[in-house]
Backbone as a ProteinNet text record, in pm:
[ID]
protein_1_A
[PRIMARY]
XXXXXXXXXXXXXXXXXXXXXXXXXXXXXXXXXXXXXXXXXXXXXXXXXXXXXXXXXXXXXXXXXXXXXXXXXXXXXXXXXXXXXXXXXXXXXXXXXXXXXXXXXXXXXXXXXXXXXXXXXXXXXXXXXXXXXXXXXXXXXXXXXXXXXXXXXXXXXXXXXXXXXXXXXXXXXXXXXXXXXXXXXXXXXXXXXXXXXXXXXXXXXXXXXXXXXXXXXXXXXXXXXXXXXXXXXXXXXXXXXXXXXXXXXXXXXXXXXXXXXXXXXXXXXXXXXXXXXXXXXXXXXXX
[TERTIARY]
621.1	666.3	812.1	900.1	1042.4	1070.4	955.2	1014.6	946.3	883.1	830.8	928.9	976.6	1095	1033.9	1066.4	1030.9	1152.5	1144.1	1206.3	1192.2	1318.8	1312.6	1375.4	1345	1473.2	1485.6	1577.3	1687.6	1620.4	1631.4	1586.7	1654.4	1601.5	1703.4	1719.6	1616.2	1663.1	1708.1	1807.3	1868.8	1804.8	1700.3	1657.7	1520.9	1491.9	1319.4	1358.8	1505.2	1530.2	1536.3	1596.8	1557.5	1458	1359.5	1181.6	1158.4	1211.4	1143.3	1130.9	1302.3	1342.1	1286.7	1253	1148.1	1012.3	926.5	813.6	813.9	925.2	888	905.6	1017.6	1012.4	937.8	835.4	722.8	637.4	592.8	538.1	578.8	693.6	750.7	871.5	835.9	885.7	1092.7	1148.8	1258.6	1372	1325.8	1421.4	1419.4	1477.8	1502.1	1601.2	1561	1645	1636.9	1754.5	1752.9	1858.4	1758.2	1847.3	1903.3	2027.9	2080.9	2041	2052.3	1997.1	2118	2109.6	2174.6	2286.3	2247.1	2331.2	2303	2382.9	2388.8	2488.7	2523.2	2514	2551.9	2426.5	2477.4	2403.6	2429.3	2419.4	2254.3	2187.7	2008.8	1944	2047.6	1929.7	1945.5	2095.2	2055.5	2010.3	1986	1938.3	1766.5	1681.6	1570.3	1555	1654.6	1587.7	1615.2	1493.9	1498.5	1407.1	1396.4	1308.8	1332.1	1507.2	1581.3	1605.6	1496.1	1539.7	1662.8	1744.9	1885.8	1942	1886.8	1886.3	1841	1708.2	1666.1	1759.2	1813.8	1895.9	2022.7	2028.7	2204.5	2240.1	2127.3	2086.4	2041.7	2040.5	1985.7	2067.3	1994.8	2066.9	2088.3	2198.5	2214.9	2249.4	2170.4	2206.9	2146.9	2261.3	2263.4	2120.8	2047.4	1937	1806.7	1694.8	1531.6	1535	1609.6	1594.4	1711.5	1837.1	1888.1	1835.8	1726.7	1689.3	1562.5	1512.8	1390	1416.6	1462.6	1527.5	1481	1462.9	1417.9	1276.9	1196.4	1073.8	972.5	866.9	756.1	663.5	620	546.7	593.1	596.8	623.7	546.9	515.9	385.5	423.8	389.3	481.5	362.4	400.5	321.5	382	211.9	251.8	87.7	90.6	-65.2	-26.2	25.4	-15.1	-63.4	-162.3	-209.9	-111.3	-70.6	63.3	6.8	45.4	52.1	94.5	182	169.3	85.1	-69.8	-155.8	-126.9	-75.5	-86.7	-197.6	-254.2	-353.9	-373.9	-448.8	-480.5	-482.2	-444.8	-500.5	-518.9	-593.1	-639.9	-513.2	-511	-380.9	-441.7	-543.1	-575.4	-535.5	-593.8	-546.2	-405.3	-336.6	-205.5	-163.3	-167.7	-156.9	-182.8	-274.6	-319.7	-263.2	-192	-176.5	13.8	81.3	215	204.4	123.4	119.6	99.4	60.1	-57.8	69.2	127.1	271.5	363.1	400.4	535.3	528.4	365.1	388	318.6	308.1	265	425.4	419.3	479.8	496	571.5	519.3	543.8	447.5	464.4	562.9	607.5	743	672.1	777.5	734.5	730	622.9	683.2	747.7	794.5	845.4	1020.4	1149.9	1279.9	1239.6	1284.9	1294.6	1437.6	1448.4	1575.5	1683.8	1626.1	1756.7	1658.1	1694.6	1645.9	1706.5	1691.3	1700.4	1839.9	1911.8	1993.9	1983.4	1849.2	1819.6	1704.1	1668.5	1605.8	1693.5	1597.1	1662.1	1682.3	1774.6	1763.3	1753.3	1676.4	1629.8	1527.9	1493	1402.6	1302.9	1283.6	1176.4	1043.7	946.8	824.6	751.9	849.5	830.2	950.8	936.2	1031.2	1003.2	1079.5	1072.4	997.7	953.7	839.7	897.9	807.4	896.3	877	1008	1030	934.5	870.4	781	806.6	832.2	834.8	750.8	746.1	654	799.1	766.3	854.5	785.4	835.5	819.7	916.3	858.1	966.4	1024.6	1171	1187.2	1094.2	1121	1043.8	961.5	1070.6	1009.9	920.2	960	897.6	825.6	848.8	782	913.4	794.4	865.5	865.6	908.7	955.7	880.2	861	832.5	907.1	1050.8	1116.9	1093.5	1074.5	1075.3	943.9	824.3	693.9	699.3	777.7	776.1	804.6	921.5	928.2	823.8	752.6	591.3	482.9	363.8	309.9	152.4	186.9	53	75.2	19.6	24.7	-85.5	-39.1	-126.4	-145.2	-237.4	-227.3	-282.1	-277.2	-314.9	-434.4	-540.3	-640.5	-669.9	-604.7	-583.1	-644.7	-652	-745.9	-672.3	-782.4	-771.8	-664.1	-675.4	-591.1	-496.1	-472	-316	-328.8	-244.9	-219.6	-86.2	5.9	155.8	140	187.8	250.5	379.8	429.4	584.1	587.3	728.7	796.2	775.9	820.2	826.4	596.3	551.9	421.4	318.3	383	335.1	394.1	461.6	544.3	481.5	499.4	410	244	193.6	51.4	56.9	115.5	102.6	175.9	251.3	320.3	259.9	138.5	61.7	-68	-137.9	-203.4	-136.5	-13.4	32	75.3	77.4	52.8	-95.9	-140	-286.7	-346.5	-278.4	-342.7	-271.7	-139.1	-58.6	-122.7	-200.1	-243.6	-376.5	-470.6	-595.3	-552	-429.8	-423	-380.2	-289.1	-217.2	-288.9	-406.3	-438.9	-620.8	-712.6	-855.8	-930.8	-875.5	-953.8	-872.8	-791	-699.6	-801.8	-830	-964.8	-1070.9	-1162	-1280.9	-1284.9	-1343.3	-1351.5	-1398.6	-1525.7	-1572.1	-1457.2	-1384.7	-1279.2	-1211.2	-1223.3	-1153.6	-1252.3	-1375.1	-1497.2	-1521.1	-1495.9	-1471.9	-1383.5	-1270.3	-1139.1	-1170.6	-1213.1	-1247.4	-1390.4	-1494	-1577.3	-1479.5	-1387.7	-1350.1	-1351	-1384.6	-1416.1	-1272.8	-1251.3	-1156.2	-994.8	-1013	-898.5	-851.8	-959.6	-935.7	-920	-995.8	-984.3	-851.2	-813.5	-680.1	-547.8	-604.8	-495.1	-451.1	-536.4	-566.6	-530.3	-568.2	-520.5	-337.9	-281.9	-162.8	-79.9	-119.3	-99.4	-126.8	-146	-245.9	-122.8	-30.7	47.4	214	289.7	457.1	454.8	486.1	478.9	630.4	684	812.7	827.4	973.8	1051.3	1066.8	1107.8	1117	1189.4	1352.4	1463.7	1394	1266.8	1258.9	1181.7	1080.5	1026.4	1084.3	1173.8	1305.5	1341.7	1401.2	1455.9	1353.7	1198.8	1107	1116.7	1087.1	1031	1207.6	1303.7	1407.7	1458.6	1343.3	1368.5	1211.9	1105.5	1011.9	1108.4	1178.9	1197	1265.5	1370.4	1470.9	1346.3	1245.3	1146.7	1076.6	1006.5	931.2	1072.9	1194.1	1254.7	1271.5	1383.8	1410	1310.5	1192.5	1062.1	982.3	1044.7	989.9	892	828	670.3	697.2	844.8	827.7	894.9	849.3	902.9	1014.4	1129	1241.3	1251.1	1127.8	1166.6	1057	1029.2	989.5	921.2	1002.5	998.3	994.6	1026.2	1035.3	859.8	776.2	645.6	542.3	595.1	543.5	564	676.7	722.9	655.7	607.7	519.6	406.7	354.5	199.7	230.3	340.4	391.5	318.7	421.3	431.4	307.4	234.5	92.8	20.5	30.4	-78.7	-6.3	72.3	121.4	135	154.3	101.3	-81.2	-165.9	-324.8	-298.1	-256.8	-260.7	-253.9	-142.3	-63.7	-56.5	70.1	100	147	152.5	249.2	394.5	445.2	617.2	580.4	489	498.4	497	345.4	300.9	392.7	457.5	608.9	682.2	704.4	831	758.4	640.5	571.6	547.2	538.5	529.1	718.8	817.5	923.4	1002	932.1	983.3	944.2	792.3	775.1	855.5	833.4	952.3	1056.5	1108.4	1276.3	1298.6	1171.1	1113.7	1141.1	1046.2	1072.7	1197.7	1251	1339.3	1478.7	1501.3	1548.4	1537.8	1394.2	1381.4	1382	1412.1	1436.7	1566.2	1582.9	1729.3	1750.3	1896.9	1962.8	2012.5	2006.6	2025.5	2110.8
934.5	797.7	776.7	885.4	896.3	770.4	797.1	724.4	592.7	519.7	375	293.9	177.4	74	-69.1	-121.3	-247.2	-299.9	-430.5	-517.4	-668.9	-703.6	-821.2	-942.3	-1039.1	-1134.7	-1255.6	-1301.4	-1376.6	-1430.4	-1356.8	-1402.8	-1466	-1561	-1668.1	-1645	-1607.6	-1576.2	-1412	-1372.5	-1264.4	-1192.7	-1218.7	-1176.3	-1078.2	-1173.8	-1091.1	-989.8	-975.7	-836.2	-741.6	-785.2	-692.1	-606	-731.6	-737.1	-637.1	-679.6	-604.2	-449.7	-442.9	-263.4	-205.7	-297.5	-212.1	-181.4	-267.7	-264.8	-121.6	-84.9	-46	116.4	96	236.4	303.7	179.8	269.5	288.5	308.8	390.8	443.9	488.8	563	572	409.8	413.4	409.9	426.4	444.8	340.5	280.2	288.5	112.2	21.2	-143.2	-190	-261.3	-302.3	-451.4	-556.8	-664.7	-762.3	-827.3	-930	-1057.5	-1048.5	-1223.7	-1247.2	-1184.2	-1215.4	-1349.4	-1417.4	-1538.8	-1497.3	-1411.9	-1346.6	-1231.6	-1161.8	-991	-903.8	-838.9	-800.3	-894.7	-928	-1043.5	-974.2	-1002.8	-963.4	-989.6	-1131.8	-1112.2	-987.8	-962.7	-876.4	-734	-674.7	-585.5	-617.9	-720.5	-697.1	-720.3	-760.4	-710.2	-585.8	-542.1	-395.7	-290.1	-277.4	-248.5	-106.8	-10.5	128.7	220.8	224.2	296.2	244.1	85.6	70.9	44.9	74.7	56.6	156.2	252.5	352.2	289.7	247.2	204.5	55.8	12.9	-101.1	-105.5	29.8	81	137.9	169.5	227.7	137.7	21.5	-77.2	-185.5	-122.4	-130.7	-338	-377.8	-500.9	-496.4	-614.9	-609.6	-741.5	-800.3	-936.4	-966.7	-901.8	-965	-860.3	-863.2	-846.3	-721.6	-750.6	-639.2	-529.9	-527.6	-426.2	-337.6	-380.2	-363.6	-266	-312.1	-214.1	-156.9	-157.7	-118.2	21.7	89.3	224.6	305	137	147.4	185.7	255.6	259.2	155.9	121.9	71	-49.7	-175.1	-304.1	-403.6	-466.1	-491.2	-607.8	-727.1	-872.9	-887	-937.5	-965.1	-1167.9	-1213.6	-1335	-1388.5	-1530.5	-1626	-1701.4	-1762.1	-1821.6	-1765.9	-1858	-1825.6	-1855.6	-1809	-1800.9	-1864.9	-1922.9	-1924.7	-1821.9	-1695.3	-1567	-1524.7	-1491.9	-1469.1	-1289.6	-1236.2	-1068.2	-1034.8	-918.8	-866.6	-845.2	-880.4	-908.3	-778.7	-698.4	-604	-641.3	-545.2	-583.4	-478.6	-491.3	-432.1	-275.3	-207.2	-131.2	-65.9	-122.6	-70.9	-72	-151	-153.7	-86.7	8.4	89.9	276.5	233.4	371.5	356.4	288	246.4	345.6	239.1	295	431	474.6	578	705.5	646.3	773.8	797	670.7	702.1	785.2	726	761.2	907.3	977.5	1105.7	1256.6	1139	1216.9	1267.1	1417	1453.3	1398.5	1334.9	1299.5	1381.4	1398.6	1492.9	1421.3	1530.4	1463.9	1349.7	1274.6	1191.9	1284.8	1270.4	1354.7	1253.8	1199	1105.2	1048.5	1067.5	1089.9	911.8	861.7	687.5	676.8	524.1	515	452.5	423.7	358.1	424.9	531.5	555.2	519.7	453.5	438.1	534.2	514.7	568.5	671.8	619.5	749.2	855.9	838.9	972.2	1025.7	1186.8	1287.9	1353.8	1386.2	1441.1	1565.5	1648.5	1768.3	1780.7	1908	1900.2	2020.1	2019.5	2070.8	2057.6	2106.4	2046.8	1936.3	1868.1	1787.9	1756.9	1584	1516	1439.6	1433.1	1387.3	1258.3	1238.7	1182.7	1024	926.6	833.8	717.3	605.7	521.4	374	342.7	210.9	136.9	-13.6	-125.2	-230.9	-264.5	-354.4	-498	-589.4	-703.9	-815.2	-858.8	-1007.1	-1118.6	-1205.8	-1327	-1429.1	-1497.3	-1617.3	-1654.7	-1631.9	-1740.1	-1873.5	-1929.1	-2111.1	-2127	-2072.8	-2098.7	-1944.9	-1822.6	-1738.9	-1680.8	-1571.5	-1539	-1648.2	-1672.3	-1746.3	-1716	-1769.7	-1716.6	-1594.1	-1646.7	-1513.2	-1359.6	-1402.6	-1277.4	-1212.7	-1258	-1228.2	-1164.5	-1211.7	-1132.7	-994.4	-958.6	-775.8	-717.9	-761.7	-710	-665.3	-601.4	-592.3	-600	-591.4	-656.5	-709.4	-808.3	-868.2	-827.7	-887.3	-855	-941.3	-981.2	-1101.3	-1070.4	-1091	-1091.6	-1162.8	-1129.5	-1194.8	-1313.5	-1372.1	-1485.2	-1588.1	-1657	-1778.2	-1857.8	-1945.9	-2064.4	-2131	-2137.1	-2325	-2304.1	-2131	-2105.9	-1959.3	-1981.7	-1851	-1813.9	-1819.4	-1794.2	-1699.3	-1580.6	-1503.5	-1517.1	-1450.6	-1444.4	-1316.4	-1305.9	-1225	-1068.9	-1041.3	-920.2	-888.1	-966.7	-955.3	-889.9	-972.6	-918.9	-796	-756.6	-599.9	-495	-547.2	-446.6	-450.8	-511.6	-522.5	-431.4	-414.1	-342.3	-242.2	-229.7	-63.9	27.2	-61.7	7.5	70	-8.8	53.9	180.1	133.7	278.7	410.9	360.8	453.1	531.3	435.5	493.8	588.1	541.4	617.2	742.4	701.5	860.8	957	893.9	1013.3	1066.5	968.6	994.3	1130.1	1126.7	1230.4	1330.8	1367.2	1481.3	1505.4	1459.7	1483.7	1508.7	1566.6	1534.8	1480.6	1567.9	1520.3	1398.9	1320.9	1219.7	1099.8	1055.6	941.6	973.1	899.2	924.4	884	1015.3	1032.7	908.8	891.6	740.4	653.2	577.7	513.6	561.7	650.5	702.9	667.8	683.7	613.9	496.8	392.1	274.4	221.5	243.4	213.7	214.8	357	374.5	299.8	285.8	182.6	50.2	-12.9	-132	-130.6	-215.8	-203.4	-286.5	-412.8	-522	-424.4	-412.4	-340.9	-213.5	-143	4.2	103.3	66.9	125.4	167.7	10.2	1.4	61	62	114	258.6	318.7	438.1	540.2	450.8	508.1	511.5	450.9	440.6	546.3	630.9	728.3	850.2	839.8	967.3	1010.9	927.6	933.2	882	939.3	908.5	703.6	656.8	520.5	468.1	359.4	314.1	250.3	265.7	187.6	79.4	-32.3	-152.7	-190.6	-137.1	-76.2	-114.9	22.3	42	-90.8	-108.4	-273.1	-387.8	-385.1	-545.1	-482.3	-370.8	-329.1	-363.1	-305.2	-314.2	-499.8	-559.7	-718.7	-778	-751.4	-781.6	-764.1	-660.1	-619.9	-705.4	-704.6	-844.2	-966.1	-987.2	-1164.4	-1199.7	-1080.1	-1067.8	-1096.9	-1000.4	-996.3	-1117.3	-1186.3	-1283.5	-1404.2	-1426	-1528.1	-1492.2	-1395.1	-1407.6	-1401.9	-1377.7	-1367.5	-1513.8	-1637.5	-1736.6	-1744.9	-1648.6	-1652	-1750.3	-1741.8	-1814.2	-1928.4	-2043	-2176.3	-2198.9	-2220.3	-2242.8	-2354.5	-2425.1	-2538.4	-2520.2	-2342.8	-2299.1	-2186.4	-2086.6	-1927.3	-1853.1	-1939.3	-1875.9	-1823.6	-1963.7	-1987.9	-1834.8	-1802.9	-1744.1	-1595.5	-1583.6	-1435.7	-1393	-1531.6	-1483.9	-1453.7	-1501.2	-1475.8	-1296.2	-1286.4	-1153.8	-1032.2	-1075.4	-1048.8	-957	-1104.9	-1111.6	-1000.4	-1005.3	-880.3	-799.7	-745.2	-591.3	-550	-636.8	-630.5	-596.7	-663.4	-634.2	-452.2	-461.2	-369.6	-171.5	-209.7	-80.4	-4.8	13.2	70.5	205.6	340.7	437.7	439.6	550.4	566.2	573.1	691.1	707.8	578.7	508.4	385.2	288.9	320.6	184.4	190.1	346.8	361.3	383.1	413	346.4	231.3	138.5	28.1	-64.3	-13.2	-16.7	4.1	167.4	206.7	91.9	85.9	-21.6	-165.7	-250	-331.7	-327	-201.1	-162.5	-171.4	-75.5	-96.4	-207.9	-346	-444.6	-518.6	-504.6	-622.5	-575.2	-410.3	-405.3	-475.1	-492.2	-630.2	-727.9	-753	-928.9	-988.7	-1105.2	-1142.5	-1172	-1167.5	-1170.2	-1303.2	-1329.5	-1511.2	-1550.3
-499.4	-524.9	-481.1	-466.3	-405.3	-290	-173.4	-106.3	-98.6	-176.3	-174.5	-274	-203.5	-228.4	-267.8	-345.9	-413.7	-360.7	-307.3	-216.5	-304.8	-329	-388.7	-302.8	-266.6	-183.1	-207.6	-188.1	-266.6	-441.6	-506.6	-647.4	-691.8	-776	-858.1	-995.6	-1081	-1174.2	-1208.6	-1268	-1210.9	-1373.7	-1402.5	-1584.6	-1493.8	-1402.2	-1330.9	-1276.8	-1245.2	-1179.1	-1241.6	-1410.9	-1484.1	-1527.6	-1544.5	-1564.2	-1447.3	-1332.6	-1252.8	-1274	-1260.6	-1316.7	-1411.1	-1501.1	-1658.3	-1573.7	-1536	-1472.7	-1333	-1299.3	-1157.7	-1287.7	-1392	-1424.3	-1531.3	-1594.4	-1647.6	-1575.2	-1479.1	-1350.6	-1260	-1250.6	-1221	-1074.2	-1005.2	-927.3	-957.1	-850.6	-845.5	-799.1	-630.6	-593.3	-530.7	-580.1	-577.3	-503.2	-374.5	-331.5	-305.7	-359.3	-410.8	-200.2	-177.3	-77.6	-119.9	-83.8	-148.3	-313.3	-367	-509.6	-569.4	-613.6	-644.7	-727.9	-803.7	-944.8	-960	-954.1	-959.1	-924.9	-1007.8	-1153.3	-1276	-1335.4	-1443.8	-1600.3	-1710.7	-1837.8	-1879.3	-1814.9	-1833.7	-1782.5	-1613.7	-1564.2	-1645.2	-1747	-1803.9	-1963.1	-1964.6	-2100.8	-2132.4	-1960.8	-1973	-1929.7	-1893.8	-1797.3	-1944.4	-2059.7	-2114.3	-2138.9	-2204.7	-2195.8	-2097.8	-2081.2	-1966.7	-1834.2	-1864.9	-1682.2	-1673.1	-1706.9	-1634.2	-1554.7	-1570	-1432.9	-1332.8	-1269.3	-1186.5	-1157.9	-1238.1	-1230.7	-1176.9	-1245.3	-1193.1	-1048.9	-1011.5	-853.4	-758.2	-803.9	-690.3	-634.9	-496.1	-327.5	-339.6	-331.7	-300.5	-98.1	-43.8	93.3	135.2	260.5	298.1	350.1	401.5	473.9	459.2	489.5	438.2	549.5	690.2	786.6	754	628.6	604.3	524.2	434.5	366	369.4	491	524.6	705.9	754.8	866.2	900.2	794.2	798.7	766.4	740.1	662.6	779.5	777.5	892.9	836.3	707.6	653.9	588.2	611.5	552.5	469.2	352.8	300.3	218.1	270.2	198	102.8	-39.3	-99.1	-125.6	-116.9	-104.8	-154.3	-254.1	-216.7	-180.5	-23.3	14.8	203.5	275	312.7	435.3	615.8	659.2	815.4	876	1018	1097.5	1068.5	1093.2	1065.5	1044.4	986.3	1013.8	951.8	920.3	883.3	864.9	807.9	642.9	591.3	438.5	355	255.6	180.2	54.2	-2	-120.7	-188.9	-307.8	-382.6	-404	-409.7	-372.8	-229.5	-160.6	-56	0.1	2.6	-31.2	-108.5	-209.3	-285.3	-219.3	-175.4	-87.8	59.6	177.8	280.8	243.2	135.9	79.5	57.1	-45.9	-147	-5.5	79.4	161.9	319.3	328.3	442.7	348.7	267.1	252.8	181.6	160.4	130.3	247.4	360.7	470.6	557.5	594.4	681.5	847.7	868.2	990.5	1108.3	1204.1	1295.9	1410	1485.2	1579.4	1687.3	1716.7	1839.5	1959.6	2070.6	2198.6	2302.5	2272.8	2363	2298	2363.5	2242.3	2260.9	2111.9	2076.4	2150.8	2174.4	2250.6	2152.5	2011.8	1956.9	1800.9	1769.1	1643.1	1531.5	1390.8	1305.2	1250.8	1169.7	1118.1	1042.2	946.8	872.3	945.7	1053.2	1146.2	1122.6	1141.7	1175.1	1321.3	1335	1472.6	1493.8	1392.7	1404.4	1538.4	1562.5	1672	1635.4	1468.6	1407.2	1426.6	1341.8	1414.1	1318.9	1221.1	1158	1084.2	1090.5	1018.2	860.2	807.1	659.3	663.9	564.8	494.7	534	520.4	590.2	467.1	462.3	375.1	386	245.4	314.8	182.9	218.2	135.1	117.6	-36.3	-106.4	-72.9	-54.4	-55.8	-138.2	-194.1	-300.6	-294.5	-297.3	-242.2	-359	-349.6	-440	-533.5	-713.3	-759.8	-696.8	-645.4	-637.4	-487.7	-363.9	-294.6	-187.7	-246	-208.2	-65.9	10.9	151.5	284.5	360.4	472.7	553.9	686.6	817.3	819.9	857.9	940	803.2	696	618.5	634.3	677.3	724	842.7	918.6	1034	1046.4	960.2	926.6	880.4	822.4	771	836.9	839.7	888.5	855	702.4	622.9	493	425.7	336	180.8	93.8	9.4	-86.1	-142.9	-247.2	-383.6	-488.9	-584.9	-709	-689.9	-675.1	-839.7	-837.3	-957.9	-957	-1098.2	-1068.9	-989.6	-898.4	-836.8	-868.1	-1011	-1055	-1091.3	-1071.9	-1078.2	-1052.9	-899.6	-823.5	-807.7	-893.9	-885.8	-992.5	-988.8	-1120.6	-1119	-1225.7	-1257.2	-1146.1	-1127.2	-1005.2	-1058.1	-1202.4	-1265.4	-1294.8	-1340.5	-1357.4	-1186.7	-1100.6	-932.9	-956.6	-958.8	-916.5	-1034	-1167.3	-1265.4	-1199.1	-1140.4	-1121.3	-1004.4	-941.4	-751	-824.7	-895.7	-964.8	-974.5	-1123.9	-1134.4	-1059	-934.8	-848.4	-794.4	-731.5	-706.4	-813.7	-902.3	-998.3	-1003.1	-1058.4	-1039.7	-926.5	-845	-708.3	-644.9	-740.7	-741.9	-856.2	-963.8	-1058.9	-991.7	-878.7	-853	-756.2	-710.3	-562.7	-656.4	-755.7	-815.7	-921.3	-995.5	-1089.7	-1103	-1024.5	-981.4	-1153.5	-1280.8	-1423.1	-1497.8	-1436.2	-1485.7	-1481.3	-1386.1	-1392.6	-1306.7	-1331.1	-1273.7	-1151.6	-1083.8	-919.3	-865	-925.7	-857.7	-833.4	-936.6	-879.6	-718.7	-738.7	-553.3	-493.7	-510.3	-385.9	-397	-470.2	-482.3	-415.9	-413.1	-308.4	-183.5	-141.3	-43.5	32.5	-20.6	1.7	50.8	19.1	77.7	245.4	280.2	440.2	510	418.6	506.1	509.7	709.2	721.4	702.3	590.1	615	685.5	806.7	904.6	967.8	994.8	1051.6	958.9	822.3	717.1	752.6	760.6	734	864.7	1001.9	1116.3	1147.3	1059.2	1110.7	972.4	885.3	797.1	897.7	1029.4	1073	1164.8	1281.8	1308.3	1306.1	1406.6	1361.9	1375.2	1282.2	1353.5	1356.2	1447.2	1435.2	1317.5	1271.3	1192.7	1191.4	1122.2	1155.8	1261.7	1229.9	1325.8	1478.8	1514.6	1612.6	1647.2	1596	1618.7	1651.5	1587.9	1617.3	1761.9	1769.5	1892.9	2035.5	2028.2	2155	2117.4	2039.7	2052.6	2125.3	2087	2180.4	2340	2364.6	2475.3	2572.3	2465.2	2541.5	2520.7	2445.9	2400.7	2576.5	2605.7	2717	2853.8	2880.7	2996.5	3005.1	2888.9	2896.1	2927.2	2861.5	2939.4	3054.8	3102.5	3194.4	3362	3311.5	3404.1	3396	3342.9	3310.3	3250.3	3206	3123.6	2993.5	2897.3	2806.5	2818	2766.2	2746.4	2677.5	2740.4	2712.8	2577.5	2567.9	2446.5	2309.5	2359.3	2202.8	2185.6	2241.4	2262.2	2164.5	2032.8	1907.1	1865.6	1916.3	1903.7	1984.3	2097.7	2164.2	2116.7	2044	2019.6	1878.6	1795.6	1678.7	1723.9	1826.4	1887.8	1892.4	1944.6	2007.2	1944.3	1843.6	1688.4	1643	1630.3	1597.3	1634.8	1815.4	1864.2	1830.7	1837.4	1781	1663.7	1605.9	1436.7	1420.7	1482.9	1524.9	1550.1	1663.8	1733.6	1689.2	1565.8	1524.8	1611.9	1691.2	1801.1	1736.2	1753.2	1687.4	1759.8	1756.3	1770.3	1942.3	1999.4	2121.3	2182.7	2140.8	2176.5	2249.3	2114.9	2113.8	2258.3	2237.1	2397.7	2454.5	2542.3	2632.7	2700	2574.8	2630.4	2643.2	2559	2588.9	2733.1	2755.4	2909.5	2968.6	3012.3	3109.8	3095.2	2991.1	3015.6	3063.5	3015.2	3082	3226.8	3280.8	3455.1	3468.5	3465.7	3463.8	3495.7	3378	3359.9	3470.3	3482	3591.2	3697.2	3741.1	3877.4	3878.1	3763.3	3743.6	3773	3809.2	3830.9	3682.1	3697.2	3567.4	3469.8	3374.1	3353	3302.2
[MASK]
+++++++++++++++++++++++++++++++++++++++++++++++++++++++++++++++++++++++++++++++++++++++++++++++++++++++++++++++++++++++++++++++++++++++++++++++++++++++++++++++++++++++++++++++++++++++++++++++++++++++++++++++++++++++++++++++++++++++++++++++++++++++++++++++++++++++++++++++++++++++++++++++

């Protein structure tokens, strides 16, 4: 559970952050990192962060924007009900639970191909394996949820399956609910007489997207870091090659987005298809 991060951004009431910290630390998670929070450090958020969470309270990462925040994540996972014109891929909180739980405690094997702008927290060992890699749960504003641009660091979504006539939870209630899956699914892997096995074949029975979940736990995948980096280096090829429309390129780069988000490219993947652009844009005139 070390390296999975609960991601909060811009919160308004600075009491749910507390809530939050109690919730993330009776299951054990650790490590909170809060964007733009409106108020913080203020006297609500420690006087819910009650049953020790003030450790987890006292340790948590404040930072200006959603991409400092996860920059280092391989795994990104917006939790949101509503339904997005980014349309990401859907998980069920289960699976989202096992997708987190199952990266961030896999070894990842080396890239064979060196990345051209690695992440800060890589290592630049040239072992035959690198440390376990960091992945974030994100939750958005009380009042109006995550944004476009905060969707876009993501790479799958997850919703919370509530009644109809009211699909909003409280901010601290979402995060205790996805806690505890990953809880659960950390006692199903470390513990075989803790709950009943079936529950593990139940999970696994889910079909929507598993597939795709599950293949990208298998190899090294890029960081967010490295992601912003290759989509900057298309945003550059598609203008300056005229392919994109100068009066709404923003439009074209979520499509971008989109397929490679479909796609789950791994780390090699990435600079592969990086090099070749680079080819590219070398022959292009310059703008």
């Amino acid at each position: 559970m070390d390296n999975i991060r609960i991601v909060l951004v811009r919160t308004y009431a600075s009491g749910n952050i507390g809530s939050t910290a109690r919730a993330m630390k009776t299951m054990g998670l650790k490590h909170l990192s809060l964007v733009a929070p409106r108020l913080f450090p203020d006297h609500e958020a420690t006087k819910m962060a009650t049953r020790g969470a003030e450790t987890v309270l006292n340790r948590a990462r404040v930072v200006d924007s959603l991409y400092d925040a996860v920059r280092d994540c391989e795994v990104v996972i917006a939790c949101t009900a509503r339904s997005r014109s980014f349309n990401l891929p859907m998980l069920s909180t289960e699976q989202a639970a096992k997708l987190l739980y199952s990266t961030a405690n896999r070894t990842a094997r080396p890239s064979t191909e060196e990345d051209s702008s690695p992440a800060p927290s890589q290592s630049s060992s040239s072992s035959s394996s690198s440390p376990s890699p960091s992945v974030a749960l994100v939750f958005g504003p009380e009042r109006n949820g995550l944004d476009g641009a905060d969707m876009e660091l993501a790479q799958y979504r997850v919703s919370i399956p509530a009644h109809p006539d009211s699909t909003s939870l409280n901010l601290a209630s979402a995060v205790q609910i996805l806690s505890y899956e990953l809880r659960k699914y950390h006692i199903i892997q470390n513990d075989e007489n803790a709950l009943d096995r079936e529950e593990t074949q139940t999970m696994d029975s889910h079909n929507s997207s598993s597939s795709s979940s599950t293949s990208s736990t298998r190899k090294k995948m890029p960081t967010i870091a490295q992601r912003e980096g290759f989509y900057e280096v298309l945003a550059s090829v598609l203008s300056n090659s005229g392919f994109a429309h100068a009066d709404n390129p923003r439009q074209l780069m979520q499509k971008m987005r989109h397929l490679l988000a479909r796609a789950e490219p791994d780390l090699d993947e990435l600079n592969l298809l990086r090099g070749a652009l680079a080819a590219i844009r070398r022959h292009l005139p310059k703008k």
